[in-house]
Amino acid sequence: MMKENPRSTCMTGDFFISEVTDLESQLSREWDAGSQLLIELALQGLDNQETLYQAIEHHLRSGGKRIRLLTSLDAGLRLHLEPSERRSLACACELLHNASLVHDDIQDQDPKRRGSSSVWAKYGTDIALLAGDHLLVSAFGAIASSKCSPLLLSHFQKRTHHLIAGQSKDLSFSHGREDDNPMTLYKTIASAKSGTLLSLPLELPLIASGHSN
């Protein structure tokens, strides 16, 4: 009876050829390097004895799939960007996403994030506001370190604006201050919030590789 292995392709008898490609192996290494850089960028310039440092570390180490980091790293590899550039762009996307989560939890008064205490619930609203702000400026710092920084910074700022505008509409709707059709408004909010944070990890590597149209 032949062995079952969902990650392998059956050839003959008990012989299998692994489907793990060189790109997948490289992406795994990129994930490790990118995750480490993410922590370094997020905590850069902070004293590890400060509450702000501890709050940001708590948030980033509480879990999360880091889909935006992985998506951007994958795109950067396929577009043959240099390692430092693709990692910086990927971290910028992930830092922006996490900044929005910290701020969202304050606005929604959600005490939990990824099964742990949210930053505001554990460290207070004041520290959570600063944590979100610090993650946001760290994201812009990561973009600024890239070779195509003017174009990338401009696009990153535009997408950040879309994200903030979407959150504003979401809050207005939640507080009963929107007259738009609910389904139309839902699509607008989803496009501005989720859509922005899912498209940006692809857009930045494309811009960095010369595909700016």
Tab-separated table of C-alpha atoms in Angstrom:
chain	number	residue	atom	x	y	z
A	1	MET	CA	0.000	0.000	0.000
A	2	MET	CA	1.409	3.379	-0.992
A	3	LYS	CA	2.225	5.960	1.656
A	4	GLU	CA	0.028	9.029	1.915
A	5	ASN	CA	1.734	12.372	2.037
A	6	PRO	CA	-0.273	15.504	1.187
A	7	ARG	CA	2.919	17.458	0.436
A	8	SER	CA	4.291	14.916	-2.036
A	9	THR	CA	3.372	13.731	-5.519
A	10	CYS	CA	3.015	9.998	-6.102
A	11	MET	CA	5.222	8.622	-8.860
A	12	THR	CA	5.365	4.816	-8.669
A	13	GLY	CA	5.030	2.484	-5.738
A	14	ASP	CA	6.449	4.055	-2.586
A	15	PHE	CA	8.522	6.661	-4.392
A	16	PHE	CA	7.570	10.321	-3.978
A	17	ILE	CA	8.963	13.623	-5.208
A	18	SER	CA	8.660	16.528	-2.803
A	19	GLU	CA	6.655	19.520	-4.028
A	20	VAL	CA	8.674	21.941	-1.907
A	21	THR	CA	10.431	24.209	-4.407
A	22	ASP	CA	13.563	26.317	-4.067
A	23	LEU	CA	11.319	29.390	-3.889
A	24	GLU	CA	9.332	27.932	-0.990
A	25	SER	CA	12.531	27.094	0.847
A	26	GLN	CA	13.876	30.598	0.247
A	27	LEU	CA	10.582	32.119	1.354
A	28	SER	CA	10.797	30.213	4.608
A	29	ARG	CA	14.210	31.738	5.262
A	30	GLU	CA	12.870	35.153	4.295
A	31	TRP	CA	10.034	34.723	6.783
A	32	ASP	CA	12.531	34.176	9.591
A	33	ALA	CA	14.670	37.144	8.577
A	34	GLY	CA	11.651	39.383	8.000
A	35	SER	CA	10.067	38.494	11.332
A	36	GLN	CA	13.280	39.327	13.140
A	37	LEU	CA	13.610	42.640	11.302
A	38	LEU	CA	9.995	43.448	12.130
A	39	ILE	CA	10.693	43.227	15.852
A	40	GLU	CA	13.896	45.249	15.511
A	41	LEU	CA	12.200	48.047	13.561
A	42	ALA	CA	9.232	48.170	15.923
A	43	LEU	CA	11.399	48.470	19.031
A	44	GLN	CA	14.153	50.626	17.550
A	45	GLY	CA	15.020	53.644	19.670
A	46	LEU	CA	13.113	52.461	22.734
A	47	ASP	CA	14.506	51.573	26.144
A	48	ASN	CA	13.622	47.979	27.003
A	49	GLN	CA	12.785	49.110	30.508
A	50	GLU	CA	10.079	51.479	29.259
A	51	THR	CA	6.413	50.523	29.338
A	52	LEU	CA	6.058	51.494	25.676
A	53	TYR	CA	8.740	48.980	24.671
A	54	GLN	CA	7.021	46.257	26.697
A	55	ALA	CA	3.612	47.087	25.233
A	56	ILE	CA	4.817	46.875	21.625
A	57	GLU	CA	6.746	43.687	22.292
A	58	HIS	CA	3.661	42.191	23.959
A	59	HIS	CA	1.539	42.981	20.915
A	60	LEU	CA	3.966	41.669	18.296
A	61	ARG	CA	4.792	38.485	20.183
A	62	SER	CA	1.154	37.636	20.904
A	63	GLY	CA	0.803	35.789	17.605
A	64	GLY	CA	-0.740	36.615	14.260
A	65	LYS	CA	-0.253	35.003	10.851
A	66	ARG	CA	1.682	37.972	9.403
A	67	ILE	CA	0.052	37.405	6.034
A	68	ARG	CA	1.060	40.862	4.815
A	69	LEU	CA	4.686	40.238	5.667
A	70	LEU	CA	4.660	36.884	3.890
A	71	THR	CA	2.774	38.175	0.831
A	72	SER	CA	5.181	41.057	0.340
A	73	LEU	CA	8.249	38.863	0.830
A	74	ASP	CA	6.903	36.417	-1.741
A	75	ALA	CA	6.282	39.216	-4.240
A	76	GLY	CA	9.729	40.681	-3.590
A	77	LEU	CA	11.374	37.333	-4.247
A	78	ARG	CA	9.479	36.794	-7.489
A	79	LEU	CA	10.349	40.313	-8.642
A	80	HIS	CA	14.029	39.786	-7.725
A	81	LEU	CA	14.313	42.675	-5.281
A	82	GLU	CA	17.407	42.820	-3.123
A	83	PRO	CA	16.983	41.138	0.293
A	84	SER	CA	17.226	44.336	2.332
A	85	GLU	CA	14.675	46.115	0.165
A	86	ARG	CA	12.061	43.366	0.030
A	87	ARG	CA	12.304	42.853	3.790
A	88	SER	CA	11.955	46.570	4.520
A	89	LEU	CA	8.873	46.835	2.309
A	90	ALA	CA	7.324	43.725	3.840
A	91	CYS	CA	7.927	45.015	7.354
A	92	ALA	CA	6.400	48.378	6.471
A	93	CYS	CA	3.163	46.654	5.451
A	94	GLU	CA	3.076	44.527	8.584
A	95	LEU	CA	3.902	47.460	10.864
A	96	LEU	CA	1.082	49.529	9.343
A	97	HIS	CA	-1.329	46.641	9.842
A	98	ASN	CA	-0.332	46.241	13.483
A	99	ALA	CA	-0.545	49.974	14.144
A	100	SER	CA	-4.133	49.870	12.895
A	101	LEU	CA	-4.933	46.895	15.139
A	102	VAL	CA	-3.657	48.638	18.272
A	103	HIS	CA	-5.705	51.740	17.499
A	104	ASP	CA	-8.784	49.729	16.465
A	105	ASP	CA	-8.799	47.900	19.784
A	106	ILE	CA	-8.911	51.231	21.620
A	107	GLN	CA	-11.797	52.511	19.498
A	108	ASP	CA	-13.728	49.249	19.734
A	109	GLN	CA	-12.863	48.821	23.419
A	110	ASP	CA	-11.879	45.241	22.628
A	111	PRO	CA	-9.999	43.747	25.602
A	112	LYS	CA	-8.569	40.814	23.629
A	113	ARG	CA	-6.294	40.485	20.617
A	114	ARG	CA	-5.050	37.098	19.354
A	115	GLY	CA	-6.143	35.414	22.555
A	116	SER	CA	-4.172	37.789	24.773
A	117	SER	CA	-4.930	41.120	26.379
A	118	SER	CA	-5.018	43.969	23.885
A	119	VAL	CA	-2.456	46.699	24.431
A	120	TRP	CA	-4.909	49.246	25.839
A	121	ALA	CA	-6.447	46.659	28.204
A	122	LYS	CA	-3.048	45.631	29.563
A	123	TYR	CA	-1.128	48.917	29.544
A	124	GLY	CA	-3.814	51.605	29.356
A	125	THR	CA	-5.153	53.810	26.576
A	126	ASP	CA	-2.346	56.370	26.709
A	127	ILE	CA	0.376	53.770	26.150
A	128	ALA	CA	-1.702	52.044	23.465
A	129	LEU	CA	-2.058	55.302	21.536
A	130	LEU	CA	1.690	55.811	21.667
A	131	ALA	CA	2.312	52.183	20.687
A	132	GLY	CA	0.139	52.518	17.589
A	133	ASP	CA	1.776	55.823	16.685
A	134	HIS	CA	5.250	54.340	17.117
A	135	LEU	CA	4.407	51.356	14.898
A	136	LEU	CA	3.081	53.734	12.251
A	137	VAL	CA	6.175	55.958	12.150
A	138	SER	CA	8.339	52.809	12.173
A	139	ALA	CA	6.483	51.696	9.037
A	140	PHE	CA	7.286	54.982	7.302
A	141	GLY	CA	10.892	54.642	8.456
A	142	ALA	CA	11.114	51.226	6.829
A	143	ILE	CA	9.831	52.671	3.535
A	144	ALA	CA	12.255	55.589	3.703
A	145	SER	CA	15.200	53.211	3.793
A	146	SER	CA	14.405	51.804	0.337
A	147	LYS	CA	16.053	52.923	-2.906
A	148	CYS	CA	12.847	54.222	-4.498
A	149	SER	CA	11.727	56.058	-1.390
A	150	PRO	CA	9.988	59.096	-3.018
A	151	LEU	CA	7.586	56.979	-5.091
A	152	LEU	CA	7.131	54.398	-2.381
A	153	LEU	CA	6.586	56.963	0.351
A	154	SER	CA	3.965	58.733	-1.731
A	155	HIS	CA	2.071	55.522	-2.411
A	156	PHE	CA	2.390	54.353	1.180
A	157	GLN	CA	1.017	57.685	2.426
A	158	LYS	CA	-1.922	57.423	0.000
A	159	ARG	CA	-2.806	53.916	1.148
A	160	THR	CA	-2.453	54.926	4.801
A	161	HIS	CA	-4.925	57.727	4.111
A	162	HIS	CA	-7.360	55.211	2.572
A	163	LEU	CA	-7.024	53.025	5.643
A	164	ILE	CA	-7.733	55.902	8.022
A	165	ALA	CA	-10.679	57.124	5.915
A	166	GLY	CA	-12.140	53.609	5.956
A	167	GLN	CA	-11.836	53.415	9.722
A	168	SER	CA	-13.519	56.803	10.025
A	169	LYS	CA	-16.484	55.588	7.964
A	170	ASP	CA	-16.609	52.403	10.022
A	171	LEU	CA	-16.802	54.400	13.249
A	172	SER	CA	-19.438	56.753	11.816
A	173	PHE	CA	-21.557	53.788	10.745
A	174	SER	CA	-21.163	52.117	14.135
A	175	HIS	CA	-22.362	55.311	15.817
A	176	GLY	CA	-25.367	55.613	13.511
A	177	ARG	CA	-24.079	58.652	11.606
A	178	GLU	CA	-24.066	57.273	8.035
A	179	ASP	CA	-27.020	57.506	5.626
A	180	ASP	CA	-25.526	55.395	2.827
A	181	ASN	CA	-26.964	52.075	1.764
A	182	PRO	CA	-25.592	49.531	4.296
A	183	MET	CA	-24.233	47.124	1.660
A	184	THR	CA	-22.623	49.918	-0.345
A	185	LEU	CA	-21.092	51.323	2.812
A	186	TYR	CA	-19.854	47.876	3.867
A	187	LYS	CA	-18.072	47.449	0.523
A	188	THR	CA	-16.533	50.911	0.828
A	189	ILE	CA	-15.265	50.192	4.337
A	190	ALA	CA	-13.964	46.724	3.434
A	191	SER	CA	-12.165	48.094	0.381
A	192	ALA	CA	-10.553	50.928	2.336
A	193	LYS	CA	-9.542	48.880	5.371
A	194	SER	CA	-9.032	45.220	4.462
A	195	GLY	CA	-8.469	45.878	0.764
A	196	THR	CA	-5.752	48.435	1.362
A	197	LEU	CA	-3.830	46.207	3.739
A	198	LEU	CA	-4.050	43.236	1.371
A	199	SER	CA	-3.114	45.091	-1.830
A	200	LEU	CA	-0.259	47.146	-0.405
A	201	PRO	CA	2.084	44.143	0.112
A	202	LEU	CA	1.859	43.517	-3.648
A	203	GLU	CA	1.896	47.131	-4.778
A	204	LEU	CA	5.091	48.155	-2.977
A	205	PRO	CA	7.315	45.430	-4.488
A	206	LEU	CA	5.832	46.189	-7.928
A	207	ILE	CA	6.661	49.895	-7.565
A	208	ALA	CA	10.141	49.089	-6.283
A	209	SER	CA	10.777	46.889	-9.323
A	210	GLY	CA	9.750	49.627	-11.748
A	211	HIS	CA	6.073	48.796	-12.289
A	212	SER	CA	4.612	52.120	-11.166
A	213	ASN	CA	1.571	52.296	-13.493
